Short mmCIF file of C-alpha atoms in Angstrom, two decimals:
data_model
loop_
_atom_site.label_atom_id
_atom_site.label_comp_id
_atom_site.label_asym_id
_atom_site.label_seq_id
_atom_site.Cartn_x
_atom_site.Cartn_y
_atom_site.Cartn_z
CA UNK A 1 58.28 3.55 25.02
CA UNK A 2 54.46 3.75 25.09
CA UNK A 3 52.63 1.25 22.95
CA UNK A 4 49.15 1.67 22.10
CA UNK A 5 46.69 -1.41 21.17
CA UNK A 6 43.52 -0.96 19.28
CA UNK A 7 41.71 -4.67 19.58
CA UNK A 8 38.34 -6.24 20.46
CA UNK A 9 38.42 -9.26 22.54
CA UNK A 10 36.33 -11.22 19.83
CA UNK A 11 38.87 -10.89 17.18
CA UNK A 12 41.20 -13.59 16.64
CA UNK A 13 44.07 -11.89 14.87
CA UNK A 14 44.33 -9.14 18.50
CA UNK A 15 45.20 -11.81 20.61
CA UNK A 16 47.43 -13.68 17.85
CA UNK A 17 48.70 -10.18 17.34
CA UNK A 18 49.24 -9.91 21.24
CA UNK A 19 51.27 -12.88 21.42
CA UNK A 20 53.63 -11.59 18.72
CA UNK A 21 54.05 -8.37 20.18
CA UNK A 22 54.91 -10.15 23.43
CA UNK A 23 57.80 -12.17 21.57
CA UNK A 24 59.16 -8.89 20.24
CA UNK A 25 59.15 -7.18 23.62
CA UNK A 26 61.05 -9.95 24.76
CA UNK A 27 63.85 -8.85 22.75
CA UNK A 28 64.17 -5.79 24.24
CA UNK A 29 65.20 -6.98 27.86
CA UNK A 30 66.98 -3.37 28.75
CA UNK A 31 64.25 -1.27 27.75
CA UNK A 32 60.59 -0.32 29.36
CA UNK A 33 57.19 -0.48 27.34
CA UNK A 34 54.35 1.07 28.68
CA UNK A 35 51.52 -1.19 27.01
CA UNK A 36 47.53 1.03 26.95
CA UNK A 37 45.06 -1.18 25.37
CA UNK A 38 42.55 0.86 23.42
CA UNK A 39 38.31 -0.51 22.69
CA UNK A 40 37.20 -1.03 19.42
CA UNK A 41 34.46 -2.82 18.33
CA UNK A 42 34.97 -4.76 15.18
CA UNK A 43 30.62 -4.81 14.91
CA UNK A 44 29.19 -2.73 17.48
CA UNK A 45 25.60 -4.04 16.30
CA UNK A 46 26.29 -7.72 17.70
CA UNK A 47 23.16 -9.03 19.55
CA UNK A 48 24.03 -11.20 22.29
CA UNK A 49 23.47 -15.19 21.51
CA UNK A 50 24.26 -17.21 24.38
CA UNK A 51 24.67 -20.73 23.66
CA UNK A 52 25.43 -19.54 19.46
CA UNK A 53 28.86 -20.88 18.92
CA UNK A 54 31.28 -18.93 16.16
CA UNK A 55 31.17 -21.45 13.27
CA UNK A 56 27.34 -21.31 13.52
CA UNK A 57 26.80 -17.98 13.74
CA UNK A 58 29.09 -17.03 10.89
CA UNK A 59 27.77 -19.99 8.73
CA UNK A 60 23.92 -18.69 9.27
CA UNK A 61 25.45 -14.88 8.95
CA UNK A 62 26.87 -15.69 5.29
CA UNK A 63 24.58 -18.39 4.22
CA UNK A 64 26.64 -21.23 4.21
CA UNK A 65 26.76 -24.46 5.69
CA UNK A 66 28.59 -24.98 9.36
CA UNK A 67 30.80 -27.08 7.60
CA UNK A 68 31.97 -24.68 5.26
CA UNK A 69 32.22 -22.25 8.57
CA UNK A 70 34.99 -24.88 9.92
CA UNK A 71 37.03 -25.01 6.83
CA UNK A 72 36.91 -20.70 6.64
CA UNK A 73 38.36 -20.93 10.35
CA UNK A 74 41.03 -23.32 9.90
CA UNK A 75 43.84 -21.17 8.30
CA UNK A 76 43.09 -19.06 11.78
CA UNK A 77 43.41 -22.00 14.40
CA UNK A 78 46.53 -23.14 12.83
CA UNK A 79 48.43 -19.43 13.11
CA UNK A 80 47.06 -19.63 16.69
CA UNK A 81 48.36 -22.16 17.17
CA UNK A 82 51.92 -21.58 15.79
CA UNK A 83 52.34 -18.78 18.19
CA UNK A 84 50.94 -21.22 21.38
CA UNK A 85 47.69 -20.21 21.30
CA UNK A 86 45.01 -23.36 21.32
CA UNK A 87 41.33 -21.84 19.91
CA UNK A 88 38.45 -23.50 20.39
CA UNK A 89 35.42 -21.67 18.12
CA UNK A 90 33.24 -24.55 18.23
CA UNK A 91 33.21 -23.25 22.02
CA UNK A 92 33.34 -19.27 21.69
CA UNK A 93 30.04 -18.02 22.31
CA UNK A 94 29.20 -15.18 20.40
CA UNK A 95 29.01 -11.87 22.77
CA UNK A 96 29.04 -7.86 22.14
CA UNK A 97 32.18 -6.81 23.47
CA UNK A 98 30.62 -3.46 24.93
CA UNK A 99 30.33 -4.67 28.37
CA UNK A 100 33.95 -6.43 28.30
CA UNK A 101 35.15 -3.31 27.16
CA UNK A 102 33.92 -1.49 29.81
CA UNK A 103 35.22 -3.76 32.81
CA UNK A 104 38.91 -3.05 30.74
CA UNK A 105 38.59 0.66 31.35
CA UNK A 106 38.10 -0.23 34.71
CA UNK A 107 41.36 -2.66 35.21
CA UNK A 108 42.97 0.07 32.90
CA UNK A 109 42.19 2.42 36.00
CA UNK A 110 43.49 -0.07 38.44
CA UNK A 111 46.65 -0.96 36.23
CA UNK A 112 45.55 -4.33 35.50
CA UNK A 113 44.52 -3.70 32.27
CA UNK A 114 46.98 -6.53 30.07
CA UNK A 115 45.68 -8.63 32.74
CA UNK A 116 42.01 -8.23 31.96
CA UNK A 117 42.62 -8.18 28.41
CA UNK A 118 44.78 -11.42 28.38
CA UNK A 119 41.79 -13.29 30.78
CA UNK A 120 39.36 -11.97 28.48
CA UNK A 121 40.98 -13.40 25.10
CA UNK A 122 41.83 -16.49 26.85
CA UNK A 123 37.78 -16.92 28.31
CA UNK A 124 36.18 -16.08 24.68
CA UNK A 125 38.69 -18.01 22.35
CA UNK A 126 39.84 -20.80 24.43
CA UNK A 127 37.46 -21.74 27.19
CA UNK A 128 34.55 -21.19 25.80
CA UNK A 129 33.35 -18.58 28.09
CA UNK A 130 30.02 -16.80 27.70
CA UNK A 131 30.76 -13.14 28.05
CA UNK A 132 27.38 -12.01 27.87
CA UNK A 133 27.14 -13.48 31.24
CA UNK A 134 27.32 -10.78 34.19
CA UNK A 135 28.62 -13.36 36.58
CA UNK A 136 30.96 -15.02 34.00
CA UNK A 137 32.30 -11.28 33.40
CA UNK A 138 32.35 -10.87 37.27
CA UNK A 139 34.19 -13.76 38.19
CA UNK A 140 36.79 -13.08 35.40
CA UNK A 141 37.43 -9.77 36.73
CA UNK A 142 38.33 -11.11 39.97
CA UNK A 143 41.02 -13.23 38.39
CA UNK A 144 42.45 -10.28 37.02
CA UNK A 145 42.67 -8.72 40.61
CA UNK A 146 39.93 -6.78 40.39
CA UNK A 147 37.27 -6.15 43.41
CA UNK A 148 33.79 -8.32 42.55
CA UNK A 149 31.73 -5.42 43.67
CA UNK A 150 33.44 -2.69 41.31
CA UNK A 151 32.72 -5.26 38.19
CA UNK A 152 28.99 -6.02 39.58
CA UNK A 153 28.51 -2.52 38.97
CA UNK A 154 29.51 -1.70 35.64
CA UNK A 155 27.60 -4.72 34.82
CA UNK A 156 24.41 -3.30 36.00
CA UNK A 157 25.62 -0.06 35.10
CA UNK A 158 25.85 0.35 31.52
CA UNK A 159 27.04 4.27 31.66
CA UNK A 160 30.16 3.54 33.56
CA UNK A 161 33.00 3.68 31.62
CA UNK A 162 30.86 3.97 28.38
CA UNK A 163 32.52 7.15 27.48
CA UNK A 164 35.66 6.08 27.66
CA UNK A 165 35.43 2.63 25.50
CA UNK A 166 33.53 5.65 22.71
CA UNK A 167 36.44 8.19 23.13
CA UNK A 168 39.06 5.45 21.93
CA UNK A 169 36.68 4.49 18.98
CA UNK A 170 36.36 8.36 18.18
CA UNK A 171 40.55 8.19 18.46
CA UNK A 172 40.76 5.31 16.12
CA UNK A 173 38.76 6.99 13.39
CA UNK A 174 40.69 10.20 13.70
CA UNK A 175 43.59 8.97 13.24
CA UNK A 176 42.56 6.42 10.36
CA UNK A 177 41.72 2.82 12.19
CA UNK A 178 40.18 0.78 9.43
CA UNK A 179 40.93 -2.75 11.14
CA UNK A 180 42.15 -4.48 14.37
CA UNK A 181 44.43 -4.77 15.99
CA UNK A 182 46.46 -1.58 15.43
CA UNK A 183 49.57 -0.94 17.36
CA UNK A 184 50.92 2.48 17.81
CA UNK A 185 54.93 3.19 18.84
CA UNK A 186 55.22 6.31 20.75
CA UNK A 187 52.83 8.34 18.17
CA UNK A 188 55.52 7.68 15.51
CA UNK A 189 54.93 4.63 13.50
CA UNK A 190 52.08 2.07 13.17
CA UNK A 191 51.97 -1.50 12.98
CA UNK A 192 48.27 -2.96 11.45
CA UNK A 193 47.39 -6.28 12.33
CA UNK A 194 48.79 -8.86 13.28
CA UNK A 195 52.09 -8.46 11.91
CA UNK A 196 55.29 -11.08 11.90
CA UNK A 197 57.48 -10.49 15.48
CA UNK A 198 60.30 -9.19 13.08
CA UNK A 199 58.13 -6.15 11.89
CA UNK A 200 57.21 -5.32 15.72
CA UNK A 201 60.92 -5.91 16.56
CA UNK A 202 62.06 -2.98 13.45
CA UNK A 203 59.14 -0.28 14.53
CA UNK A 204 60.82 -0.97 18.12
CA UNK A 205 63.99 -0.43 16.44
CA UNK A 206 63.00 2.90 14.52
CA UNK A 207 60.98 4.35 17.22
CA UNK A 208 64.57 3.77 19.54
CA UNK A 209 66.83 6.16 16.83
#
């Protein structure tokens, strides 16, 4: 069964919806998933702010006090946390996925594409990473297996892979992608967001009759 993931790395509810997912697979021990991770951009228009933590910029975004940002976020860190995630967004810096994106296509070509999308959720919502950082994004590709040269140069090059990460945005507005993450079963049904492990587990079981 192929499975296919809209997401962007700086949305919370992908990588909650990841882990759920994951749980469902997991009752499926007999069967094979083929897993394709798809780019979307949740706000393409993103300016990189190094050093510009989440609850700060959303609090200066919507004109409210960092405070206020904290209390918005906590329904969030909790549901990470009940599926054994641990976020940190007093640490995420805020980044423009594009590049990110990019270096996916290229573990995507290598088959190390879960990998790179699992380091790169990980890095932004739990370590604090700064993903705006070439070397950051370089040494992050290495841990996924990838070769530090091939990452160095879609850094520098911001062509490579470019029309790939646009081709699955054009998908997801074709076939009606208002929000991330999206999860399409063998082009037959459609889980949006980050859904309960019981609904993944009845798609799985609908897609299988």
């Amino acid at each position: 069964m192929k499975i296919e993931i809209w997401s962007d790395i700086m949305c919370p509810f992908c990588y909650i919806g990841k882990r759920q997912l994951e749980t469902a697979l997991a009752e499926f021990p007999d069967n094979e998933f083929e897993i394709e991770w798809k780019s979307f951009q949740l706000d393409p228009t993103i300016t990189p702010q190094s050093g510009k933590d989440v609850y700060t910029f959303l609090a200066e975004r919507k004109g409210i006090s960092v405070e206020q940002s904290i209390e918005m976020h906590k329904g969030v860190v909790e549901r990470a946390k009940s599926v054994g995630l641990d976020y940190h967004f007093d640490k995420a810096i805020i980044s423009n996925s594009l590049t990110a994106h990019r270096i996916i296509h290229l573990a995507k070509a290598k088959k190390l594409g879960d990998e790179m999308e699992e380091i790169f959720f990980k890095a932004y919502f739990t370590e604090g990473k700064d993903l705006n950082d070439p070397q950051t994004l370089i040494e992050l590709g290495v841990k996924a297996g990838l070769d530090s040269k091939e990452v160095q140069e879609v850094t520098e090059n911001e062509n490579l892979y470019l029309s790939d990460v646009k081709s699955d945005i054009r998908e997801a507005q074709e076939i009606g992608v208002q929000g991330v993450p999206f999860f399409v079963f063998d082009r037959k049904y459609a889980v949006s967001g980050a859904q309960p492990v019981e609904a993944f587990v009845n798609t799985i079981r609908e897609v299988q009759k």
